[in-house]
Amino acid sequence: MEIMNVRIEDVTAKLVGQDNDNFVVKVSLRDEYDSVDWSFRLEDQLDLQRLIKLMNYTESHQLEDLNGKIIRKVKIGSCLYGFGHPIEDKFISLLAKECKEINEAEFAKMYEDYDK
């Protein structure tokens, strides 16, 4: 498991789907070596809660405010598994079946089998 600071470089919101009935917010994260994107589907209650946590962690009030903010990303191998508060020991898993704030040790334990 690798945790590192990243900058949110680009945030876009758009309607997708057959009838443009799904609203998606795409967030691009960049460090000095890598870039990774994650999309939050706002019709999905868990994704909405995760996006709200991301906005809280960065003290952002609008989506545009996310641009340029620093957070921590959690990667295992080449995959993004979560994000964290830039300073405090608070993390959110992007793959868990609930949006529960956990610390780094709990995050590592949750995914210890994936990190081999």
Short mmCIF file of N, CA and C in Angstrom, two decimals:
data_model
loop_
_atom_site.label_atom_id
_atom_site.label_comp_id
_atom_site.label_asym_id
_atom_site.label_seq_id
_atom_site.Cartn_x
_atom_site.Cartn_y
_atom_site.Cartn_z
N MET A 1 0.85 -1.18 0.00
CA MET A 1 0.00 0.00 0.00
C MET A 1 0.89 1.23 0.00
N GLU A 2 0.56 2.16 -0.85
CA GLU A 2 1.33 3.40 -0.98
C GLU A 2 0.40 4.59 -0.74
N ILE A 3 0.82 5.48 0.15
CA ILE A 3 0.05 6.70 0.44
C ILE A 3 0.94 7.88 0.11
N MET A 4 0.42 8.80 -0.69
CA MET A 4 1.20 9.99 -1.03
C MET A 4 0.29 11.18 -1.28
N ASN A 5 0.85 12.35 -1.10
CA ASN A 5 0.12 13.57 -1.37
C ASN A 5 -0.03 13.75 -2.88
N VAL A 6 -1.21 14.22 -3.27
CA VAL A 6 -1.49 14.51 -4.68
C VAL A 6 -2.27 15.81 -4.76
N ARG A 7 -2.20 16.41 -5.91
CA ARG A 7 -2.95 17.63 -6.18
C ARG A 7 -4.15 17.27 -7.06
N ILE A 8 -5.27 17.82 -6.71
CA ILE A 8 -6.44 17.68 -7.58
C ILE A 8 -6.25 18.66 -8.72
N GLU A 9 -6.11 18.13 -9.93
CA GLU A 9 -5.78 18.98 -11.08
C GLU A 9 -6.97 19.36 -11.92
N ASP A 10 -7.94 18.51 -11.99
CA ASP A 10 -9.06 18.81 -12.89
C ASP A 10 -10.31 18.17 -12.33
N VAL A 11 -11.37 18.94 -12.27
CA VAL A 11 -12.66 18.45 -11.83
C VAL A 11 -13.67 18.80 -12.91
N THR A 12 -14.35 17.79 -13.42
CA THR A 12 -15.38 18.03 -14.43
C THR A 12 -16.66 17.35 -14.00
N ALA A 13 -17.77 17.97 -14.31
CA ALA A 13 -19.08 17.41 -14.01
C ALA A 13 -19.85 17.34 -15.32
N LYS A 14 -20.47 16.19 -15.55
CA LYS A 14 -21.25 16.06 -16.79
C LYS A 14 -22.36 15.03 -16.62
N LEU A 15 -23.33 15.15 -17.50
CA LEU A 15 -24.42 14.19 -17.57
C LEU A 15 -24.01 13.08 -18.52
N VAL A 16 -24.26 11.84 -18.13
CA VAL A 16 -23.93 10.69 -18.97
C VAL A 16 -25.11 9.73 -18.98
N GLY A 17 -25.04 8.73 -19.81
CA GLY A 17 -26.08 7.73 -19.90
C GLY A 17 -26.92 7.91 -21.14
N GLN A 18 -27.79 6.97 -21.37
CA GLN A 18 -28.63 7.00 -22.57
C GLN A 18 -29.47 8.26 -22.66
N ASP A 19 -30.04 8.66 -21.56
CA ASP A 19 -30.92 9.83 -21.55
C ASP A 19 -30.30 11.00 -20.78
N ASN A 20 -28.98 11.00 -20.67
CA ASN A 20 -28.29 12.02 -19.87
C ASN A 20 -28.91 12.13 -18.47
N ASP A 21 -29.17 10.96 -17.89
CA ASP A 21 -29.84 10.94 -16.60
C ASP A 21 -28.91 10.65 -15.42
N ASN A 22 -27.64 10.48 -15.67
CA ASN A 22 -26.67 10.23 -14.60
C ASN A 22 -25.66 11.37 -14.56
N PHE A 23 -25.50 11.95 -13.40
CA PHE A 23 -24.56 13.05 -13.22
C PHE A 23 -23.27 12.48 -12.63
N VAL A 24 -22.15 12.75 -13.30
CA VAL A 24 -20.85 12.20 -12.88
C VAL A 24 -19.87 13.35 -12.66
N VAL A 25 -19.13 13.26 -11.56
CA VAL A 25 -18.05 14.21 -11.29
C VAL A 25 -16.74 13.45 -11.39
N LYS A 26 -15.89 13.85 -12.34
CA LYS A 26 -14.59 13.21 -12.55
C LYS A 26 -13.51 14.08 -11.92
N VAL A 27 -12.66 13.45 -11.13
CA VAL A 27 -11.58 14.14 -10.42
C VAL A 27 -10.25 13.53 -10.88
N SER A 28 -9.34 14.37 -11.31
CA SER A 28 -8.00 13.92 -11.71
C SER A 28 -7.01 14.28 -10.62
N LEU A 29 -6.24 13.27 -10.19
CA LEU A 29 -5.24 13.44 -9.13
C LEU A 29 -3.85 13.30 -9.75
N ARG A 30 -2.94 14.19 -9.38
CA ARG A 30 -1.60 14.14 -9.97
C ARG A 30 -0.56 14.36 -8.89
N ASP A 31 0.48 13.48 -8.95
CA ASP A 31 1.69 13.73 -8.17
C ASP A 31 2.81 13.94 -9.19
N GLU A 32 4.04 13.96 -8.75
CA GLU A 32 5.12 14.27 -9.69
C GLU A 32 5.40 13.14 -10.68
N TYR A 33 4.88 11.94 -10.43
CA TYR A 33 5.17 10.80 -11.29
C TYR A 33 3.95 10.25 -12.03
N ASP A 34 2.76 10.51 -11.53
CA ASP A 34 1.59 9.75 -11.97
C ASP A 34 0.34 10.62 -11.96
N SER A 35 -0.62 10.20 -12.72
CA SER A 35 -1.94 10.82 -12.71
C SER A 35 -2.98 9.71 -12.69
N VAL A 36 -4.02 9.91 -11.93
CA VAL A 36 -5.09 8.92 -11.86
C VAL A 36 -6.42 9.67 -11.77
N ASP A 37 -7.44 9.10 -12.39
CA ASP A 37 -8.77 9.70 -12.37
C ASP A 37 -9.73 8.83 -11.59
N TRP A 38 -10.72 9.46 -10.99
CA TRP A 38 -11.79 8.74 -10.34
C TRP A 38 -13.08 9.49 -10.62
N SER A 39 -14.14 8.75 -10.88
CA SER A 39 -15.44 9.36 -11.14
C SER A 39 -16.42 9.00 -10.03
N PHE A 40 -17.13 10.00 -9.58
CA PHE A 40 -18.18 9.84 -8.58
C PHE A 40 -19.53 9.94 -9.29
N ARG A 41 -20.34 8.90 -9.21
CA ARG A 41 -21.69 8.92 -9.79
C ARG A 41 -22.63 9.46 -8.72
N LEU A 42 -23.22 10.60 -8.98
CA LEU A 42 -24.01 11.25 -7.93
C LEU A 42 -25.35 10.59 -7.64
N GLU A 43 -25.84 9.74 -8.54
CA GLU A 43 -27.07 9.00 -8.25
C GLU A 43 -26.78 7.83 -7.30
N ASP A 44 -25.51 7.51 -7.10
CA ASP A 44 -25.09 6.47 -6.16
C ASP A 44 -24.84 7.12 -4.80
N GLN A 45 -25.62 6.74 -3.81
CA GLN A 45 -25.54 7.36 -2.49
C GLN A 45 -24.13 7.28 -1.89
N LEU A 46 -23.45 6.14 -2.06
CA LEU A 46 -22.08 6.00 -1.53
C LEU A 46 -21.12 6.96 -2.22
N ASP A 47 -21.20 7.05 -3.53
CA ASP A 47 -20.32 7.97 -4.25
C ASP A 47 -20.58 9.41 -3.84
N LEU A 48 -21.83 9.77 -3.65
CA LEU A 48 -22.16 11.12 -3.21
C LEU A 48 -21.56 11.40 -1.83
N GLN A 49 -21.67 10.44 -0.92
CA GLN A 49 -21.09 10.61 0.42
C GLN A 49 -19.57 10.74 0.33
N ARG A 50 -18.94 9.96 -0.55
CA ARG A 50 -17.48 10.04 -0.71
C ARG A 50 -17.07 11.41 -1.26
N LEU A 51 -17.81 11.90 -2.23
CA LEU A 51 -17.51 13.22 -2.79
C LEU A 51 -17.65 14.31 -1.72
N ILE A 52 -18.67 14.19 -0.90
CA ILE A 52 -18.85 15.16 0.18
C ILE A 52 -17.67 15.10 1.15
N LYS A 53 -17.19 13.90 1.48
CA LYS A 53 -16.01 13.77 2.35
C LYS A 53 -14.79 14.43 1.70
N LEU A 54 -14.60 14.20 0.40
CA LEU A 54 -13.48 14.81 -0.32
C LEU A 54 -13.57 16.33 -0.23
N MET A 55 -14.76 16.86 -0.41
CA MET A 55 -14.94 18.31 -0.32
C MET A 55 -14.69 18.81 1.10
N ASN A 56 -15.11 18.03 2.10
CA ASN A 56 -14.84 18.40 3.49
C ASN A 56 -13.35 18.38 3.79
N TYR A 57 -12.65 17.34 3.33
CA TYR A 57 -11.21 17.23 3.57
C TYR A 57 -10.44 18.40 2.97
N THR A 58 -10.93 18.93 1.87
CA THR A 58 -10.23 20.02 1.17
C THR A 58 -10.83 21.39 1.48
N GLU A 59 -11.83 21.40 2.37
CA GLU A 59 -12.54 22.64 2.72
C GLU A 59 -13.06 23.35 1.48
N SER A 60 -13.65 22.58 0.58
CA SER A 60 -14.22 23.10 -0.66
C SER A 60 -15.73 23.20 -0.52
N HIS A 61 -16.29 24.31 -0.99
CA HIS A 61 -17.73 24.51 -0.91
C HIS A 61 -18.42 24.27 -2.25
N GLN A 62 -17.66 24.35 -3.33
CA GLN A 62 -18.18 24.10 -4.67
C GLN A 62 -17.20 23.18 -5.39
N LEU A 63 -17.67 22.49 -6.41
CA LEU A 63 -16.80 21.57 -7.15
C LEU A 63 -15.57 22.27 -7.70
N GLU A 64 -15.74 23.49 -8.21
CA GLU A 64 -14.60 24.22 -8.77
C GLU A 64 -13.52 24.48 -7.73
N ASP A 65 -13.91 24.57 -6.46
CA ASP A 65 -12.96 24.82 -5.37
C ASP A 65 -11.98 23.67 -5.18
N LEU A 66 -12.32 22.48 -5.67
CA LEU A 66 -11.44 21.31 -5.51
C LEU A 66 -10.14 21.45 -6.30
N ASN A 67 -10.19 22.16 -7.43
CA ASN A 67 -9.01 22.32 -8.28
C ASN A 67 -7.85 22.93 -7.49
N GLY A 68 -6.70 22.26 -7.54
CA GLY A 68 -5.50 22.75 -6.87
C GLY A 68 -5.35 22.30 -5.43
N LYS A 69 -6.36 21.67 -4.87
CA LYS A 69 -6.29 21.23 -3.47
C LYS A 69 -5.43 19.97 -3.34
N ILE A 70 -4.87 19.78 -2.16
CA ILE A 70 -4.02 18.62 -1.87
C ILE A 70 -4.80 17.64 -1.00
N ILE A 71 -4.72 16.36 -1.37
CA ILE A 71 -5.24 15.26 -0.55
C ILE A 71 -4.20 14.15 -0.59
N ARG A 72 -4.47 13.07 0.09
CA ARG A 72 -3.60 11.89 -0.02
C ARG A 72 -4.34 10.81 -0.79
N LYS A 73 -3.62 10.13 -1.66
CA LYS A 73 -4.21 9.00 -2.37
C LYS A 73 -3.63 7.72 -1.80
N VAL A 74 -4.44 6.68 -1.84
CA VAL A 74 -4.02 5.36 -1.39
C VAL A 74 -4.04 4.45 -2.61
N LYS A 75 -2.86 3.95 -2.98
CA LYS A 75 -2.74 3.04 -4.11
C LYS A 75 -2.22 1.70 -3.63
N ILE A 76 -2.73 0.67 -4.27
CA ILE A 76 -2.18 -0.67 -4.09
C ILE A 76 -1.88 -1.15 -5.49
N GLY A 77 -0.61 -1.40 -5.76
CA GLY A 77 -0.21 -1.68 -7.14
C GLY A 77 -0.42 -0.42 -7.96
N SER A 78 -1.12 -0.55 -9.05
CA SER A 78 -1.38 0.62 -9.88
C SER A 78 -2.81 1.13 -9.73
N CYS A 79 -3.56 0.60 -8.75
CA CYS A 79 -4.98 0.95 -8.60
C CYS A 79 -5.21 1.90 -7.42
N LEU A 80 -6.10 2.83 -7.62
CA LEU A 80 -6.52 3.75 -6.58
C LEU A 80 -7.56 3.06 -5.70
N TYR A 81 -7.31 3.03 -4.40
CA TYR A 81 -8.22 2.38 -3.46
C TYR A 81 -8.92 3.36 -2.54
N GLY A 82 -8.37 4.57 -2.42
CA GLY A 82 -9.00 5.53 -1.52
C GLY A 82 -8.26 6.84 -1.50
N PHE A 83 -8.77 7.72 -0.65
CA PHE A 83 -8.14 9.03 -0.48
C PHE A 83 -8.18 9.39 1.00
N GLY A 84 -7.35 10.36 1.37
CA GLY A 84 -7.27 10.73 2.77
C GLY A 84 -7.15 12.22 2.97
N HIS A 85 -7.42 12.63 4.17
CA HIS A 85 -7.25 14.02 4.59
C HIS A 85 -5.79 14.39 4.38
N PRO A 86 -5.49 15.60 3.97
CA PRO A 86 -4.10 15.96 3.69
C PRO A 86 -3.18 15.93 4.91
N ILE A 87 -3.72 16.06 6.11
CA ILE A 87 -2.87 16.10 7.31
C ILE A 87 -3.30 15.07 8.36
N GLU A 88 -4.58 15.00 8.63
CA GLU A 88 -5.09 14.12 9.68
C GLU A 88 -5.13 12.66 9.23
N ASP A 89 -5.17 11.77 10.19
CA ASP A 89 -5.19 10.32 9.92
C ASP A 89 -6.63 9.87 9.66
N LYS A 90 -7.18 10.35 8.54
CA LYS A 90 -8.56 10.05 8.13
C LYS A 90 -8.54 9.63 6.67
N PHE A 91 -9.15 8.48 6.38
CA PHE A 91 -9.17 7.96 5.02
C PHE A 91 -10.56 7.44 4.68
N ILE A 92 -10.85 7.45 3.38
CA ILE A 92 -12.09 6.91 2.85
C ILE A 92 -11.74 5.89 1.77
N SER A 93 -12.28 4.70 1.88
CA SER A 93 -12.10 3.69 0.85
C SER A 93 -13.06 3.97 -0.30
N LEU A 94 -12.56 3.86 -1.51
CA LEU A 94 -13.41 4.04 -2.69
C LEU A 94 -14.10 2.74 -3.09
N LEU A 95 -13.74 1.63 -2.45
CA LEU A 95 -14.28 0.34 -2.84
C LEU A 95 -15.15 -0.33 -1.78
N ALA A 96 -15.13 0.18 -0.56
CA ALA A 96 -15.92 -0.42 0.52
C ALA A 96 -17.41 -0.24 0.26
N LYS A 97 -18.20 -1.06 0.90
CA LYS A 97 -19.65 -1.02 0.71
C LYS A 97 -20.33 0.02 1.61
N GLU A 98 -19.52 0.79 2.34
CA GLU A 98 -20.04 1.89 3.13
C GLU A 98 -19.01 3.02 3.13
N CYS A 99 -19.49 4.21 3.35
CA CYS A 99 -18.60 5.37 3.41
C CYS A 99 -18.28 5.64 4.88
N LYS A 100 -17.23 4.98 5.33
CA LYS A 100 -16.84 5.06 6.73
C LYS A 100 -15.42 5.61 6.81
N GLU A 101 -15.25 6.62 7.62
CA GLU A 101 -13.93 7.21 7.81
C GLU A 101 -13.09 6.28 8.70
N ILE A 102 -11.91 5.93 8.22
CA ILE A 102 -11.03 5.04 8.97
C ILE A 102 -9.63 5.63 9.03
N ASN A 103 -8.78 5.10 9.90
CA ASN A 103 -7.40 5.58 9.97
C ASN A 103 -6.52 4.72 9.06
N GLU A 104 -5.25 5.09 8.95
CA GLU A 104 -4.34 4.39 8.05
C GLU A 104 -4.18 2.92 8.40
N ALA A 105 -4.07 2.61 9.69
CA ALA A 105 -3.91 1.21 10.11
C ALA A 105 -5.14 0.38 9.74
N GLU A 106 -6.32 0.94 9.93
CA GLU A 106 -7.55 0.23 9.56
C GLU A 106 -7.63 0.03 8.05
N PHE A 107 -7.20 1.04 7.29
CA PHE A 107 -7.20 0.94 5.84
C PHE A 107 -6.27 -0.18 5.39
N ALA A 108 -5.07 -0.21 5.97
CA ALA A 108 -4.09 -1.24 5.62
C ALA A 108 -4.62 -2.64 5.95
N LYS A 109 -5.27 -2.77 7.10
CA LYS A 109 -5.82 -4.07 7.49
C LYS A 109 -6.94 -4.49 6.55
N MET A 110 -7.77 -3.55 6.14
CA MET A 110 -8.89 -3.83 5.25
C MET A 110 -8.43 -4.45 3.92
N TYR A 111 -7.26 -3.98 3.44
CA TYR A 111 -6.79 -4.41 2.13
C TYR A 111 -5.48 -5.18 2.18
N GLU A 112 -5.14 -5.76 3.34
CA GLU A 112 -3.85 -6.44 3.48
C GLU A 112 -3.69 -7.59 2.49
N ASP A 113 -4.75 -8.28 2.13
CA ASP A 113 -4.65 -9.38 1.19
C ASP A 113 -4.41 -8.91 -0.24
N TYR A 114 -4.77 -7.67 -0.53
CA TYR A 114 -4.58 -7.12 -1.89
C TYR A 114 -3.15 -6.64 -2.10
N ASP A 115 -2.45 -6.40 -1.00
CA ASP A 115 -1.13 -5.77 -1.06
C ASP A 115 -0.01 -6.80 -1.08
N LYS A 116 -0.22 -7.95 -1.72
CA LYS A 116 0.81 -8.99 -1.74
C LYS A 116 1.23 -9.30 -3.15
#
